[in-house]
């Protein structure tokens, strides 16, 4: 078969010829080899010697560290679970052995020892999952005169959020000035997280879409730490959810997506799934390990103010629309609970079927999953004190001690529950933190712990041995009240258990 002149298959390098197609051409240029000068090598060795390392010592230390890190790198998920289970079993046996030694018990039968271990692990698993509630409130003793809130970490502006690690040894706090602090519970030693440059933030996913007046704002309003202690999440005025590596204290990711201030954050317990609420009335779910957006949920008609989660894929939120929503993430559905006549300011899970909320009229409410209205209302939990008297809802006044306060001082701005127990607490700006016992369908007040300032956030130790509170001169989301006598910082109060 003959082809016409100028055809696409004629040789000669003309247009359409496959011989000159760059796809078929081979690269003739070779990469230039990188060579190092002797001066550079000598400078590296001299730096090692200045730091106290010789070349061989440094190499040996690096190899030992890499072997230690790679020891469990090749194990499967099943092998990792087996290793962690064996370590937990070993620790439990050691604890049982120490208890027998303290009791001077010489009975060393393996069957009884294994039976005690099984009972202990079953009880721990049921308490962690929420199926069994620890009766912790009945063991809380009345505080002594020497027991009081003590400031362990100071901030320049009001503290708006606090969180504890799962082992109760480390704490995290954020304030309105954008400062994020990592501190030790026992010693109080603190370390600040440093914000990276704008270029690094953009490389981590940050998009500059906020108003010009708030373009570079680092004001942080929400904070949460994962249950494994690896990730710290913060959010605020810049409309982004920021993820930090707790081990290195470095910024690793910025999640855009919210169209207004990020007001609340929480991790789903036992996972790296993060829930965020915003003034744009939406709730979003993120996967921190995969650095990905998962889904969003709507339903609020006004700003979302607080959020909480347990092990299940459920998020509990409250907003200024006087509604509390239970977001069922996999089903993309919601259950709406309506407050009687007040704006809800705070909320938390007691168990998978019971919730606690605080409102701006000083009421603490107990909710059940099967009823759209509160099961119990503890009214005037943080009473408004005016001219030496406290006013109740029906207008009656009773004499109390003089105290400086405003209407905003009675807002229940924070509630907290010791996970898996019946011990709860509520905080406001009236000068007290209230400890409460959550019973079958009621709330029983226990003790009042004096604390000056607006209590914007609280967290119980998992053991129930202490309570931390983020306190400040101003409220969390505004300046409706100001207490100049208050100190901005994180306060801790020990709890005596019988």
PDB file of C-alpha atoms in Angstrom, residues 149 345-346 356-365 377-386 389-393 400 403-416 424-436 443 445-458 467 469 475 483:
ATOM      1  CA  UNK A 149      -8.435  25.759  93.925  1.00  0.00           C
ATOM      2  CA  UNK A 345     -24.449  27.024  76.957  1.00  0.00           C
ATOM      3  CA  UNK A 346     -22.746  23.678  77.708  1.00  0.00           C
ATOM      4  CA  UNK A 356     -26.101  16.867  81.138  1.00  0.00           C
ATOM      5  CA  UNK A 357     -26.538  20.482  80.059  1.00  0.00           C
ATOM      6  CA  UNK A 358     -26.142  23.981  81.475  1.00  0.00           C
ATOM      7  CA  UNK A 359     -28.143  27.048  80.431  1.00  0.00           C
ATOM      8  CA  UNK A 360     -27.940  30.821  80.693  1.00  0.00           C
ATOM      9  CA  UNK A 361     -30.627  31.013  83.400  1.00  0.00           C
ATOM     10  CA  UNK A 362     -28.536  29.079  85.904  1.00  0.00           C
ATOM     11  CA  UNK A 363     -30.266  25.725  85.356  1.00  0.00           C
ATOM     12  CA  UNK A 364     -28.500  22.359  85.120  1.00  0.00           C
ATOM     13  CA  UNK A 365     -30.634  19.783  83.289  1.00  0.00           C
ATOM     14  CA  UNK A 377     -34.051  20.440  86.341  1.00  0.00           C
ATOM     15  CA  UNK A 378     -31.742  21.778  89.010  1.00  0.00           C
ATOM     16  CA  UNK A 379     -32.856  25.410  89.007  1.00  0.00           C
ATOM     17  CA  UNK A 380     -30.753  28.285  90.309  1.00  0.00           C
ATOM     18  CA  UNK A 381     -27.691  26.078  90.533  1.00  0.00           C
ATOM     19  CA  UNK A 382     -25.599  29.256  90.292  1.00  0.00           C
ATOM     20  CA  UNK A 383     -27.845  31.908  91.781  1.00  0.00           C
ATOM     21  CA  UNK A 384     -27.665  35.570  90.838  1.00  0.00           C
ATOM     22  CA  UNK A 385     -26.612  37.614  93.860  1.00  0.00           C
ATOM     23  CA  UNK A 386     -27.940  41.174  93.929  1.00  0.00           C
ATOM     24  CA  UNK A 389     -29.928  38.555  98.284  1.00  0.00           C
ATOM     25  CA  UNK A 390     -30.380  35.760  95.788  1.00  0.00           C
ATOM     26  CA  UNK A 391     -33.315  35.882  93.413  1.00  0.00           C
ATOM     27  CA  UNK A 392     -35.261  32.768  92.476  1.00  0.00           C
ATOM     28  CA  UNK A 393     -37.517  32.322  89.438  1.00  0.00           C
ATOM     29  CA  UNK A 400     -26.962  35.739 101.470  1.00  0.00           C
ATOM     30  CA  UNK A 403     -20.805  39.478  96.516  1.00  0.00           C
ATOM     31  CA  UNK A 404     -20.044  41.294  93.289  1.00  0.00           C
ATOM     32  CA  UNK A 405     -21.790  39.758  90.277  1.00  0.00           C
ATOM     33  CA  UNK A 406     -23.812  40.459  87.171  1.00  0.00           C
ATOM     34  CA  UNK A 407     -26.550  38.649  85.275  1.00  0.00           C
ATOM     35  CA  UNK A 408     -23.924  36.859  83.196  1.00  0.00           C
ATOM     36  CA  UNK A 409     -22.394  35.434  86.357  1.00  0.00           C
ATOM     37  CA  UNK A 410     -25.172  32.862  86.691  1.00  0.00           C
ATOM     38  CA  UNK A 411     -24.735  31.391  83.202  1.00  0.00           C
ATOM     39  CA  UNK A 412     -23.690  27.744  83.512  1.00  0.00           C
ATOM     40  CA  UNK A 413     -20.831  28.069  81.053  1.00  0.00           C
ATOM     41  CA  UNK A 414     -19.349  24.612  81.657  1.00  0.00           C
ATOM     42  CA  UNK A 415     -20.398  21.171  82.852  1.00  0.00           C
ATOM     43  CA  UNK A 416     -18.215  18.083  83.258  1.00  0.00           C
ATOM     44  CA  UNK A 424     -20.503  15.749  87.868  1.00  0.00           C
ATOM     45  CA  UNK A 425     -19.652  19.431  88.215  1.00  0.00           C
ATOM     46  CA  UNK A 426     -20.945  22.749  86.906  1.00  0.00           C
ATOM     47  CA  UNK A 427     -19.183  26.098  86.673  1.00  0.00           C
ATOM     48  CA  UNK A 428     -20.288  29.699  86.229  1.00  0.00           C
ATOM     49  CA  UNK A 429     -19.132  33.161  87.271  1.00  0.00           C
ATOM     50  CA  UNK A 430     -20.778  33.407  90.677  1.00  0.00           C
ATOM     51  CA  UNK A 431     -17.641  32.345  92.566  1.00  0.00           C
ATOM     52  CA  UNK A 432     -18.327  28.624  93.033  1.00  0.00           C
ATOM     53  CA  UNK A 433     -17.914  25.308  91.247  1.00  0.00           C
ATOM     54  CA  UNK A 434     -20.690  22.903  92.251  1.00  0.00           C
ATOM     55  CA  UNK A 435     -20.104  19.172  92.665  1.00  0.00           C
ATOM     56  CA  UNK A 436     -23.172  17.011  92.005  1.00  0.00           C
ATOM     57  CA  UNK A 443     -29.348  15.512  90.404  1.00  0.00           C
ATOM     58  CA  UNK A 445     -25.959  18.760  94.982  1.00  0.00           C
ATOM     59  CA  UNK A 446     -22.877  17.770  96.987  1.00  0.00           C
ATOM     60  CA  UNK A 447     -20.380  20.558  97.733  1.00  0.00           C
ATOM     61  CA  UNK A 448     -19.478  24.069  96.620  1.00  0.00           C
ATOM     62  CA  UNK A 449     -15.844  24.748  95.747  1.00  0.00           C
ATOM     63  CA  UNK A 450     -14.931  28.490  95.861  1.00  0.00           C
ATOM     64  CA  UNK A 451     -13.306  29.845  92.692  1.00  0.00           C
ATOM     65  CA  UNK A 452     -13.273  33.505  91.612  1.00  0.00           C
ATOM     66  CA  UNK A 453     -13.811  34.183  87.922  1.00  0.00           C
ATOM     67  CA  UNK A 454     -15.726  32.799  84.971  1.00  0.00           C
ATOM     68  CA  UNK A 455     -15.279  29.030  84.764  1.00  0.00           C
ATOM     69  CA  UNK A 456     -15.175  28.486  80.997  1.00  0.00           C
ATOM     70  CA  UNK A 457     -14.084  24.841  80.915  1.00  0.00           C
ATOM     71  CA  UNK A 458     -13.587  21.910  83.287  1.00  0.00           C
ATOM     72  CA  UNK A 467     -10.691  18.543  89.035  1.00  0.00           C
ATOM     73  CA  UNK A 469     -10.890  24.368  85.634  1.00  0.00           C
ATOM     74  CA  UNK A 475     -16.584  34.748  79.472  1.00  0.00           C
ATOM     75  CA  UNK A 483     -14.357  40.204  87.004  1.00  0.00           C
TER      76      UNK A 483
END
